[in-house]
PDB file of C-alpha atoms in Angstrom:
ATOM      1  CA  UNK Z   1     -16.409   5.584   0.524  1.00 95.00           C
ATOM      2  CA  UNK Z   2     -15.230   9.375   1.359  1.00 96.00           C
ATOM      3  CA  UNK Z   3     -18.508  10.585   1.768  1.00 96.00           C
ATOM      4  CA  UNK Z   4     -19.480   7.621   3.481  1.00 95.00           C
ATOM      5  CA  UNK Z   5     -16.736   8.315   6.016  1.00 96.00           C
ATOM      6  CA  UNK Z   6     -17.671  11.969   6.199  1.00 96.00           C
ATOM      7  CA  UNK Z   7     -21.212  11.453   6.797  1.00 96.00           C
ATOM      8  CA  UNK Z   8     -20.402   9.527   9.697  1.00 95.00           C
ATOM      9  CA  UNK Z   9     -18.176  11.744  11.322  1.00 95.00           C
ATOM     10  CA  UNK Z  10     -20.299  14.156  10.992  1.00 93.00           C
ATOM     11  CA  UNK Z  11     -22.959  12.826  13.131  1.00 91.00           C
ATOM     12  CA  UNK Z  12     -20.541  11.045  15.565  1.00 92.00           C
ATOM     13  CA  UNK Z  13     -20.457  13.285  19.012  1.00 89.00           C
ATOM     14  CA  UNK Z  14     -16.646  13.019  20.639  1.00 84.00           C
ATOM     15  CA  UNK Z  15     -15.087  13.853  17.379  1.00 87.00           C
ATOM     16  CA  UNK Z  16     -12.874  17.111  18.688  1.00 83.00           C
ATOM     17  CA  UNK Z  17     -11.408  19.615  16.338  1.00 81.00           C
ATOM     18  CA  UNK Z  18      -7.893  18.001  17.553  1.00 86.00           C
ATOM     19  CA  UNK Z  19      -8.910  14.680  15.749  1.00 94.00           C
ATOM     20  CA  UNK Z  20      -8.131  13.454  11.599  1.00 96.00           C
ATOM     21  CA  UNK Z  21     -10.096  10.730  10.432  1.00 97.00           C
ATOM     22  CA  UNK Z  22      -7.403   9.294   7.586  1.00 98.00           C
ATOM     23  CA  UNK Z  23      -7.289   6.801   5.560  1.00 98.00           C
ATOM     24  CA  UNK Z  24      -4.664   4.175   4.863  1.00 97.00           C
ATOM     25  CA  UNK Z  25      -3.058   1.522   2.453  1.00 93.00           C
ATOM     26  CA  UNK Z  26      -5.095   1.046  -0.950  1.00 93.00           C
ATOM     27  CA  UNK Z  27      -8.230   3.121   0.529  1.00 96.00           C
ATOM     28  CA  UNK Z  28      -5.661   6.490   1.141  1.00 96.00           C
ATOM     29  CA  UNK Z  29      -3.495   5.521  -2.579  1.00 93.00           C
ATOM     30  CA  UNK Z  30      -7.833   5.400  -3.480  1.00 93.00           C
ATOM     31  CA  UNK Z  31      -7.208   2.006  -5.268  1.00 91.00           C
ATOM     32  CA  UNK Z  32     -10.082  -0.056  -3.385  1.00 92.00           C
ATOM     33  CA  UNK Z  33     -10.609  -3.166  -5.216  1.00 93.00           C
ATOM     34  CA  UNK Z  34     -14.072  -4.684  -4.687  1.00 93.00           C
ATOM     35  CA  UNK Z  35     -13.288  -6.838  -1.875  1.00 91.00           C
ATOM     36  CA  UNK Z  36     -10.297  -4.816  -0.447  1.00 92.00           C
ATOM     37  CA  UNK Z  37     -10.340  -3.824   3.316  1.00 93.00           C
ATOM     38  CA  UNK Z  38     -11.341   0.036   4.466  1.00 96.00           C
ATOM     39  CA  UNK Z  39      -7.795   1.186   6.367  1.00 97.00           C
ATOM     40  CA  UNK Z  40      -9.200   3.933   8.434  1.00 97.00           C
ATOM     41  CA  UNK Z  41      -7.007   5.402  11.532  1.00 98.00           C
ATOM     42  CA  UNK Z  42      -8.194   8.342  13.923  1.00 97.00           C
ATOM     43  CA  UNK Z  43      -5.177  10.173  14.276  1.00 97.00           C
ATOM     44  CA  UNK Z  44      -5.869  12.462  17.893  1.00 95.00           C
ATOM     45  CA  UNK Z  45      -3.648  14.990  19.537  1.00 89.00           C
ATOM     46  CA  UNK Z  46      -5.700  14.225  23.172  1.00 83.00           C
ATOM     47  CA  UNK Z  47      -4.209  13.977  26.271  1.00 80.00           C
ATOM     48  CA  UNK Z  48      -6.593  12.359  27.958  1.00 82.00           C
ATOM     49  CA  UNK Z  49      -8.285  10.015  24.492  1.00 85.00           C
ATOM     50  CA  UNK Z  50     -10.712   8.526  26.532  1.00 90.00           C
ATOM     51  CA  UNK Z  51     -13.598  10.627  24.373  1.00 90.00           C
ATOM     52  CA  UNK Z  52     -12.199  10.012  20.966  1.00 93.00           C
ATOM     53  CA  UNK Z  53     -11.715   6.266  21.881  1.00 93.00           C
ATOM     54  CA  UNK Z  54     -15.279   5.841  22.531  1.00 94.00           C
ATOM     55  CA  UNK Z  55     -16.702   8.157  19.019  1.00 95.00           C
ATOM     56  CA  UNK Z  56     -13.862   6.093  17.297  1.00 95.00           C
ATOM     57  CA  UNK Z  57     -16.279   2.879  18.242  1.00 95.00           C
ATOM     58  CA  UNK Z  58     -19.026   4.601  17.152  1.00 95.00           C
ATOM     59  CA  UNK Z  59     -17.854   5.374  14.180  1.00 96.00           C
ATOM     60  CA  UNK Z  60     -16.138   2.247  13.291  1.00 96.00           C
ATOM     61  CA  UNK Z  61     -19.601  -0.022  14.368  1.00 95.00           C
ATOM     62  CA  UNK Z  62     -21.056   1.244  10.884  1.00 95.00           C
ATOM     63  CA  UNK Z  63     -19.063  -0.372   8.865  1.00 94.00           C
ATOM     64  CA  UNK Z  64     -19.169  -3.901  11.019  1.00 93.00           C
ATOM     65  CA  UNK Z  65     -23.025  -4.162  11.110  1.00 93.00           C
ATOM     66  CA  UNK Z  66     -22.853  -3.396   7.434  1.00 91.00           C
ATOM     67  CA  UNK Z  67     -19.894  -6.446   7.011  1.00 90.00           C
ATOM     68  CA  UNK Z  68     -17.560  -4.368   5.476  1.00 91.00           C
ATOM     69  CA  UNK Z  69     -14.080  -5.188   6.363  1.00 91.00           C
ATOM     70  CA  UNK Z  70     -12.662  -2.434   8.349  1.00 95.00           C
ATOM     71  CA  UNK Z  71      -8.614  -1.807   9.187  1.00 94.00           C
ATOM     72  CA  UNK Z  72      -8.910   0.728  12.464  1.00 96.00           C
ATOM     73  CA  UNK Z  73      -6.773   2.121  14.859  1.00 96.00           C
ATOM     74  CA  UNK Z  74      -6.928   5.265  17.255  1.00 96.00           C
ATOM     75  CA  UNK Z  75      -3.634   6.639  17.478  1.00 96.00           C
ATOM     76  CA  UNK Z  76      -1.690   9.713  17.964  1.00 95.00           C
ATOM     77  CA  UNK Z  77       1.500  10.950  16.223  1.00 96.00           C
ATOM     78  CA  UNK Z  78       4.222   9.284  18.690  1.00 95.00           C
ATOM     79  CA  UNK Z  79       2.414   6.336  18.510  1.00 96.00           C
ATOM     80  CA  UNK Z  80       1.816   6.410  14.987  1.00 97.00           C
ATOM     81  CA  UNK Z  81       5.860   6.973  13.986  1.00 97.00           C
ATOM     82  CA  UNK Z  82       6.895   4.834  17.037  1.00 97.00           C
ATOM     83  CA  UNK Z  83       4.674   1.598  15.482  1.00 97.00           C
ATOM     84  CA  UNK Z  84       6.017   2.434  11.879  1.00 97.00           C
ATOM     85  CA  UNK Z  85       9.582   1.904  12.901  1.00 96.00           C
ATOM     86  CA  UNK Z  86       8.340  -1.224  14.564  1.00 96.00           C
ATOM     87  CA  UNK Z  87       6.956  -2.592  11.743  1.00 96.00           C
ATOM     88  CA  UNK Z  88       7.435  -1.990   8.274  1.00 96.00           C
ATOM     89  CA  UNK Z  89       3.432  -2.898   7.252  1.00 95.00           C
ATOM     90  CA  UNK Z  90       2.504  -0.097   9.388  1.00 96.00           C
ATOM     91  CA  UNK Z  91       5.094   2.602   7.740  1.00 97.00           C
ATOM     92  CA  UNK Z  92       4.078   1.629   4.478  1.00 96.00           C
ATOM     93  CA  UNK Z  93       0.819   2.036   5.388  1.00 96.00           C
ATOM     94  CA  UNK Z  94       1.291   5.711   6.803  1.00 97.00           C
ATOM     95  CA  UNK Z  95       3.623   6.397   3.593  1.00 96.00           C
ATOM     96  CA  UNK Z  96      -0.154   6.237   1.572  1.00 96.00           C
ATOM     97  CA  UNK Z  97      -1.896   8.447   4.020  1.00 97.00           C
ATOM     98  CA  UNK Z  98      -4.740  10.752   3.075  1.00 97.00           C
ATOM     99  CA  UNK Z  99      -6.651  13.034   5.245  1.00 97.00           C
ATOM    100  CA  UNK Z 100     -10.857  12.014   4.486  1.00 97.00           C
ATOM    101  CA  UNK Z 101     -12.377  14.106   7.454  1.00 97.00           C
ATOM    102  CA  UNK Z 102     -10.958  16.903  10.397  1.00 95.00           C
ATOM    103  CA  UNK Z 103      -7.554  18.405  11.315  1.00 94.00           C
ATOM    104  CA  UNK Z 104      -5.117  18.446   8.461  1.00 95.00           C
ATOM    105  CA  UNK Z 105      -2.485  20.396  10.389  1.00 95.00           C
ATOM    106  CA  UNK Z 106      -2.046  16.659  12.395  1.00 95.00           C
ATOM    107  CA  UNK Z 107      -1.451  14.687   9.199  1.00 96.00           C
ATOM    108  CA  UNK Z 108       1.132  16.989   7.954  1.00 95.00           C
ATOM    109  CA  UNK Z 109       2.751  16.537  11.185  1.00 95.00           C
ATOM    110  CA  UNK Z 110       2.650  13.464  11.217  1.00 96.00           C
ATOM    111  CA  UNK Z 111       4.628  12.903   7.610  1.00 95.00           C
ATOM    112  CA  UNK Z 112       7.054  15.220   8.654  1.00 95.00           C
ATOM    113  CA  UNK Z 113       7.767  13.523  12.031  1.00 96.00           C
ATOM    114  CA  UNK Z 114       7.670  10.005   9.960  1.00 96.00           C
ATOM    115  CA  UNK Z 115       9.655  11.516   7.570  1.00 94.00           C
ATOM    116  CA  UNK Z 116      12.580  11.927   9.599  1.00 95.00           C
ATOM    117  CA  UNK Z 117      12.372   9.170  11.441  1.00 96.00           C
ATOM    118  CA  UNK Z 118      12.934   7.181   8.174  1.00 95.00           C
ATOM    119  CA  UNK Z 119      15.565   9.066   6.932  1.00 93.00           C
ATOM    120  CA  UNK Z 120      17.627   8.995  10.214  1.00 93.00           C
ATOM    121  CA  UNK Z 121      18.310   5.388   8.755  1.00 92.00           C
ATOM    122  CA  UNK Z 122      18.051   5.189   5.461  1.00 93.00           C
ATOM    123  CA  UNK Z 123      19.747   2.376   4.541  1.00 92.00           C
ATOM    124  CA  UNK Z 124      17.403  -0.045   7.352  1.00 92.00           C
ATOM    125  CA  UNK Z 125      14.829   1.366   5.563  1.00 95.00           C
ATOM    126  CA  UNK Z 126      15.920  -0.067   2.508  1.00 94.00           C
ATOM    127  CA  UNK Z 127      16.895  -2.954   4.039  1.00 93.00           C
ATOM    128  CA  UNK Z 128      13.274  -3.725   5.759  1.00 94.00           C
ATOM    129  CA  UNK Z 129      12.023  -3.531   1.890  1.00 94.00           C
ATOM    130  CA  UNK Z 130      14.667  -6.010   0.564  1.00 92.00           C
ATOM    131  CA  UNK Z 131      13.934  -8.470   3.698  1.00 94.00           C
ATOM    132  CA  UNK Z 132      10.626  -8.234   3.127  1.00 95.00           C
ATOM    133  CA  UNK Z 133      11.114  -9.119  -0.260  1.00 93.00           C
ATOM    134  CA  UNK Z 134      12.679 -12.027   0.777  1.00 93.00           C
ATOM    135  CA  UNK Z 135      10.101 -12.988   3.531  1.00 95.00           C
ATOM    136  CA  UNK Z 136       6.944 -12.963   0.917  1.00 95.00           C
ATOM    137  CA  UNK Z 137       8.394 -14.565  -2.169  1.00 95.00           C
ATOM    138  CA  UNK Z 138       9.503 -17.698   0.116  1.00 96.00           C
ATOM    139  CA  UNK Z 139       5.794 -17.448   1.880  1.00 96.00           C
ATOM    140  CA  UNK Z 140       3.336 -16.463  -1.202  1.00 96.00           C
ATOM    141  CA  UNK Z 141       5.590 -17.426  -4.426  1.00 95.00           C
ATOM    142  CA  UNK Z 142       6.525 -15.223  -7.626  1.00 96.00           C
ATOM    143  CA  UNK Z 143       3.809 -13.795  -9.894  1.00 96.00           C
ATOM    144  CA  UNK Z 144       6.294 -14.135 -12.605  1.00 95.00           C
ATOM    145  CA  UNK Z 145       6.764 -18.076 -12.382  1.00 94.00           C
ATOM    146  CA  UNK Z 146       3.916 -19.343 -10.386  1.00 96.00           C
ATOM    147  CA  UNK Z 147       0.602 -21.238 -12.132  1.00 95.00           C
ATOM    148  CA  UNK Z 148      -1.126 -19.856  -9.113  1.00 97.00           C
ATOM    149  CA  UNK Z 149       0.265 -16.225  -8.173  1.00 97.00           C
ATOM    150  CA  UNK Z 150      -0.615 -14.179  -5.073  1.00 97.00           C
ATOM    151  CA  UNK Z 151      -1.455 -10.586  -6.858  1.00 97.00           C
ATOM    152  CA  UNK Z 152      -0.701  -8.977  -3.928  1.00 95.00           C
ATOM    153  CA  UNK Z 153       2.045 -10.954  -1.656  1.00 96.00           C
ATOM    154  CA  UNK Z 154       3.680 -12.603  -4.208  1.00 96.00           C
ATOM    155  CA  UNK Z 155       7.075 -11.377  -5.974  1.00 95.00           C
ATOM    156  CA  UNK Z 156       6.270  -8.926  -8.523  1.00 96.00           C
ATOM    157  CA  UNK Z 157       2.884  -7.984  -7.704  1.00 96.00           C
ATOM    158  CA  UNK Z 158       1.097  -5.484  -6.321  1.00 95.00           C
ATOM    159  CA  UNK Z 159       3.411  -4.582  -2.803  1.00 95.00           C
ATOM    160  CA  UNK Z 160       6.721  -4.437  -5.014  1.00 95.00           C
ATOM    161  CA  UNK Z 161       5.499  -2.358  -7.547  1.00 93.00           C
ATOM    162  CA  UNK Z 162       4.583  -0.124  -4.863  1.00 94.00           C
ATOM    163  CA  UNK Z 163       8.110   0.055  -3.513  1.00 94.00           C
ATOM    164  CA  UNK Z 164       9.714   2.687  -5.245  1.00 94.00           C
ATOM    165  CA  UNK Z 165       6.118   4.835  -4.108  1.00 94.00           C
ATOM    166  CA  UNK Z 166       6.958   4.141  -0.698  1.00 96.00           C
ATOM    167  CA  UNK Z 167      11.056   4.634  -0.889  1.00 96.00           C
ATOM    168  CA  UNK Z 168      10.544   7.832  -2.588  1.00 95.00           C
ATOM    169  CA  UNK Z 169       8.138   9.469  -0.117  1.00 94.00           C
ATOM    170  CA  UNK Z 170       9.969   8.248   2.924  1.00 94.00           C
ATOM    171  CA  UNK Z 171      13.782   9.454   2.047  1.00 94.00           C
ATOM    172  CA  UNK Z 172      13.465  11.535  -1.119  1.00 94.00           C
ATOM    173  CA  UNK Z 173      10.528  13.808  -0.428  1.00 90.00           C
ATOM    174  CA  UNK Z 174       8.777  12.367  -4.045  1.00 89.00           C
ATOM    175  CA  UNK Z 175       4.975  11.791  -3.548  1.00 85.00           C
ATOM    176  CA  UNK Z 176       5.332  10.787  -7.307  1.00 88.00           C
ATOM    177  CA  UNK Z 177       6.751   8.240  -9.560  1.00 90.00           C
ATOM    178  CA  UNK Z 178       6.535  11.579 -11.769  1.00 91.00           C
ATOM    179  CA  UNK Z 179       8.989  13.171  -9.463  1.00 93.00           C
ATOM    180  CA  UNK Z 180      11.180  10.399  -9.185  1.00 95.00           C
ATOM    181  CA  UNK Z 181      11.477  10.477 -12.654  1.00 96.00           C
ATOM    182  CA  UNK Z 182      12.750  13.743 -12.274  1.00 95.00           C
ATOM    183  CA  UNK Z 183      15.164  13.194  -9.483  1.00 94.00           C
ATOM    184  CA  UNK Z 184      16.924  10.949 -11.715  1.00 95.00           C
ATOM    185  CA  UNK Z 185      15.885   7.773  -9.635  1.00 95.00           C
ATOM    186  CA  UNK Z 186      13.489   6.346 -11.857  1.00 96.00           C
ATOM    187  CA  UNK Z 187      13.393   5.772 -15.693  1.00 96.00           C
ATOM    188  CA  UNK Z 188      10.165   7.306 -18.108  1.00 96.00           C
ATOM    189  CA  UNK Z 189      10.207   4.237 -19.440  1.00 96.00           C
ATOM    190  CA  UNK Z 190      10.196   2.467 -15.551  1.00 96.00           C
ATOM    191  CA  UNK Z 191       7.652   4.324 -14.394  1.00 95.00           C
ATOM    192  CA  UNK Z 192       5.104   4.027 -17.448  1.00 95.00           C
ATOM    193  CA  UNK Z 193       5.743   0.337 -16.962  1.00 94.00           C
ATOM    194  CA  UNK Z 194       4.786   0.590 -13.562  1.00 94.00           C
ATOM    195  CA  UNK Z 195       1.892   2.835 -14.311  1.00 94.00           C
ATOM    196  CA  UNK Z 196       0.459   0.035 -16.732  1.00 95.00           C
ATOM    197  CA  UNK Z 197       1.101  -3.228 -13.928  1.00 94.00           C
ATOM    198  CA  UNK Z 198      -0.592  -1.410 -11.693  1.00 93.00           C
ATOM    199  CA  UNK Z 199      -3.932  -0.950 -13.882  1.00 95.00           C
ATOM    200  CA  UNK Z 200      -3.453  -4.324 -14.963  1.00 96.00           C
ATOM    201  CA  UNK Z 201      -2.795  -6.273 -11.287  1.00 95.00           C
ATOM    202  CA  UNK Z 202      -5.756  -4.058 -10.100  1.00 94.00           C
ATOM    203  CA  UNK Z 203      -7.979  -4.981 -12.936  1.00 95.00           C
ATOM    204  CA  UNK Z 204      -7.385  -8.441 -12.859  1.00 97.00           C
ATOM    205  CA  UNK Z 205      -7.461  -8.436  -9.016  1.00 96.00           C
ATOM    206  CA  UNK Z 206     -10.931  -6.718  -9.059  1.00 96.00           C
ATOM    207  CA  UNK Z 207     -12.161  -9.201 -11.577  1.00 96.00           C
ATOM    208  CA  UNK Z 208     -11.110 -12.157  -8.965  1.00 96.00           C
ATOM    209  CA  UNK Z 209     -12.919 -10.648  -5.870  1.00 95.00           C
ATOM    210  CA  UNK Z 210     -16.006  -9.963  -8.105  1.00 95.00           C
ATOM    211  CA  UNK Z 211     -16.012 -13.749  -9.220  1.00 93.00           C
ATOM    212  CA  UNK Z 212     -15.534 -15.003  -6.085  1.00 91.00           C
ATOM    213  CA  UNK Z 213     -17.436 -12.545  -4.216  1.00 89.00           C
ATOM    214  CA  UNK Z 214     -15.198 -11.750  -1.698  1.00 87.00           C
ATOM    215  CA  UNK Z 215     -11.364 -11.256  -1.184  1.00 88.00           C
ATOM    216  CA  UNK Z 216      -8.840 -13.339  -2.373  1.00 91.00           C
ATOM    217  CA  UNK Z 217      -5.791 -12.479  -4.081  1.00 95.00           C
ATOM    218  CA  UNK Z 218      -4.140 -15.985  -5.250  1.00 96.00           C
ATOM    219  CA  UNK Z 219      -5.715 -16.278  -8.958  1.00 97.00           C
ATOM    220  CA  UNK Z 220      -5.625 -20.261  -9.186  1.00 96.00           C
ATOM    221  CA  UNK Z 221      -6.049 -22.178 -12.013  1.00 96.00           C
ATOM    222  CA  UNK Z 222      -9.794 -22.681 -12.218  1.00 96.00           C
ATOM    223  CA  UNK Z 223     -10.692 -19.456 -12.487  1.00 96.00           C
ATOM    224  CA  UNK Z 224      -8.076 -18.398 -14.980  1.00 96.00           C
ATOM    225  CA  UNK Z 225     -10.416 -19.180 -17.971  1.00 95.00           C
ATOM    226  CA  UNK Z 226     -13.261 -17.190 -17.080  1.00 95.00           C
ATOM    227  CA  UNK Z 227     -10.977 -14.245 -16.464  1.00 96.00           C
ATOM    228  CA  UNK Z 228      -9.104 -14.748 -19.765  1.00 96.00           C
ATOM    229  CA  UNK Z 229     -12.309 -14.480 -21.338  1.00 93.00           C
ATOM    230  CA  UNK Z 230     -13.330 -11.533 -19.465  1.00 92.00           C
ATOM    231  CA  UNK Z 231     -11.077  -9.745 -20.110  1.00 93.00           C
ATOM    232  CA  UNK Z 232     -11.227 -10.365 -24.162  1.00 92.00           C
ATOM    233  CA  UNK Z 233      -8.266 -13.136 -24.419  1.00 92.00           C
ATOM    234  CA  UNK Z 234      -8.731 -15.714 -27.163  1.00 89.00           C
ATOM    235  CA  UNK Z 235      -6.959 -18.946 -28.204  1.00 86.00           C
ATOM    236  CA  UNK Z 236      -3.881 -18.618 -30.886  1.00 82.00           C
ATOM    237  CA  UNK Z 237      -1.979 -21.648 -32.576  1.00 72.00           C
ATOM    238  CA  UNK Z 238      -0.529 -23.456 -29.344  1.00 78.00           C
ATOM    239  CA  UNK Z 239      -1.557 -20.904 -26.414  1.00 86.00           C
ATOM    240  CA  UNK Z 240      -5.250 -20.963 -25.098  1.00 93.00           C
ATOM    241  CA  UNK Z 241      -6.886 -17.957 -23.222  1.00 94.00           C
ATOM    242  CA  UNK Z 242      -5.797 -18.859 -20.045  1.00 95.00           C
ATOM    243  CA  UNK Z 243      -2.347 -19.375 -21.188  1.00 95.00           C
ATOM    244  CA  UNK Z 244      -2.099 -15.931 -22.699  1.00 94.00           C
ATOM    245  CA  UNK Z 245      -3.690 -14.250 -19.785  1.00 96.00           C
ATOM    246  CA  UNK Z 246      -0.900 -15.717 -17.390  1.00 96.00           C
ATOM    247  CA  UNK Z 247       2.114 -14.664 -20.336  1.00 95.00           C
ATOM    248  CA  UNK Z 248       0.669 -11.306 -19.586  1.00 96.00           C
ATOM    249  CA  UNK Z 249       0.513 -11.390 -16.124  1.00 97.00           C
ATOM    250  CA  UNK Z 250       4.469 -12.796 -16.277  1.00 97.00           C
ATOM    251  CA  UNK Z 251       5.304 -10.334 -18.293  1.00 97.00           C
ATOM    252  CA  UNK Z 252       4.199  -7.324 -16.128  1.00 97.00           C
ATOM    253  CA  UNK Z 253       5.989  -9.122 -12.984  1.00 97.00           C
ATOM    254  CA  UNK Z 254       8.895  -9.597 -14.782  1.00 97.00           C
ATOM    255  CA  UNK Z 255       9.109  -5.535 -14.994  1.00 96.00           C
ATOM    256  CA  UNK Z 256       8.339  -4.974 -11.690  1.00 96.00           C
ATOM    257  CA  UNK Z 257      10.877  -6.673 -10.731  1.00 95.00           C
ATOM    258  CA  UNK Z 258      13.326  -5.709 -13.095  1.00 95.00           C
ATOM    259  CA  UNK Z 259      12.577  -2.038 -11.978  1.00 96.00           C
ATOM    260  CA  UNK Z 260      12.648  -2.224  -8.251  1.00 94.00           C
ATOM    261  CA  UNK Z 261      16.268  -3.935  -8.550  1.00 93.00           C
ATOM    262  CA  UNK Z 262      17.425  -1.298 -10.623  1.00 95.00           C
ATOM    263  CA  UNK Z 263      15.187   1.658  -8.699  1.00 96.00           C
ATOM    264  CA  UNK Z 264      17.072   0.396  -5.682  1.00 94.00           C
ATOM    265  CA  UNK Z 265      20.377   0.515  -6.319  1.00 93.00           C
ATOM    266  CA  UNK Z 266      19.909   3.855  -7.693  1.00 95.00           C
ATOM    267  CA  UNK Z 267      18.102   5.073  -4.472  1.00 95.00           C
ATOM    268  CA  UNK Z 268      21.415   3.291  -2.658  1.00 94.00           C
ATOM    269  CA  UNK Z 269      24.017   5.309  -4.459  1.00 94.00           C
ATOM    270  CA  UNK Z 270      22.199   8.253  -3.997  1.00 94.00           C
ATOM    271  CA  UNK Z 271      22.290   8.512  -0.493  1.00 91.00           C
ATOM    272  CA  UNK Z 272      25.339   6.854  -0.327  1.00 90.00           C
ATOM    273  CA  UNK Z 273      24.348   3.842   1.835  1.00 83.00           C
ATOM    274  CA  UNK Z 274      24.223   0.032   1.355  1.00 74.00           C
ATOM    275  CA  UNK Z 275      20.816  -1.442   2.667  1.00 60.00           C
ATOM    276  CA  UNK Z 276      21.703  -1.930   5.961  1.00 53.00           C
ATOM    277  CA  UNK Z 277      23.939   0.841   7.428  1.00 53.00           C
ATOM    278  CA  UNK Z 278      23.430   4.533   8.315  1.00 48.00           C
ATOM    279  CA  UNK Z 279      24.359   7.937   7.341  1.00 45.00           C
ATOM    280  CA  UNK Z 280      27.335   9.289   8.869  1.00 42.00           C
ATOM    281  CA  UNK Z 281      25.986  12.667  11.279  1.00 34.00           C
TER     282      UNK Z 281
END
């Protein structure tokens, strides 16, 4: 998908020396699954973006004729940090930012300037997580309880094991779970846990958009058999392959969540805030 992207900047006219093509979400962490969205943003530093507006069409067109699901947005840096402290999808989303094509000097900008606008508050920040949290399970269910989990959405899946990822690079200056394992704020144990959901939930999540052939994140009940056997589960005495595909799946939920209560608390105390409130000046 890189070169893909590259190519086409290369031989889209508009694209100014004061422009980063970047990529977002799963395509900047580079964990596409097959039937993922491509989060691309054209980060500018134009005055007048009337030029890079119209090559960020061109560019973007590509990847609709070819029915590819595109995330795109034309942006610059003030607009960029302003819309992340809007909405918490979009600072999440910056938080995984990777530069694919043009100016890096504007990216690194960028995280700096979104760095400090995060930290200004970081308890709302944590906050914003929690109520989010809250907002999904209640909407897409647990993936440690549910016959039908949401990979992705639901409560122990994909966008809470990512938590501590996104915590740690907005107030703690950790692009790591290795570094937040050295900070103190994360366990060995935690984050090798963490490591291992995340290969599993993407597996597994990759094996549902290949069987259905497009995106969908809920793994329901029908299919569960073909991806137990897919992925090399067998009947025991009193479980069938489904059933120990879904233990697993509980399991690994049960430790993100586990972790993120515990990696939270931790991240509280240590910059002496309760979700919620604000450092003192």
């Amino acid at each position: 998908m890189d070169e893909a992207v590259r190519a086409l900047c290369a031989g889209t006219e508009g694209l100014s020396d004061r422009v980063a093509v970047v990529a977002l979400g799963g395509y900047g962490r580079e964990s596409l699954c097959p039937g993922s969205d491509v989060d691309l943003m054209v980060l500018h530093g134009e005055r007048r973006p009337g030029r890079t507006h119209r090559a960020a069409e061109a560019l973007f067109y590509p990847f609709w004729d070819a029915g590819i699901a595109l995330g795109h947005s034309v942006r610059t840096v003030d607009e960029s940090v302003r819309l992340a402290l809007e909405r918490l999808d979009v600072a999440c989303s910056l938080l995984d930012v990777r530069t694919v094509w043009g100016d890096e000097r504007l990216v690194e900008g960028l995280m700096a300037r979104l760095g400090r606008a995060l930290g200004r508050e970081p308890g709302r920040f944590l906050t914003r997580i929690e109520e989010d949290a809250v907002a999904r399970r209640e909407r897409f269910g647990s993936c440690s309880a549910d016959l039908e989990p949401d990979l992705k959405e639901g409560t122990g899946g994909l966008r809470d094991m990512l938590a501590a990822r996104w915590i740690g690079r907005a107030l703690f200056s950790a692009p790591s779970t290795r570094r937040l394992v050295e900070g103190g704020l994360l366990r060995a144990r935690e984050a090798a846990a963490l490591e291992e959901t995340e290969e599993f939930l993407t597996r597994v999540r990759s094996a549902l958009h290949l069987e259905n052939g497009r995106r969908t994140d809920r793994l329901v009940q029908d299919l569960q058999p073909t991806l137990a056997a897919s992925f090399g589960y067998e009947a025991t005495a009193g479980l069938d392959a489904a059933d120990a595909l879904m233990r697993a799946l509980f399991e690994h939920a049960r430790q993100v969540e586990q972790t993120k209560g515990a990696f939270l608390a931790r991240a509280a105390a240590r910059l002496g805030v309760t979700p919620g409130e604000q450092l003192d000046p």
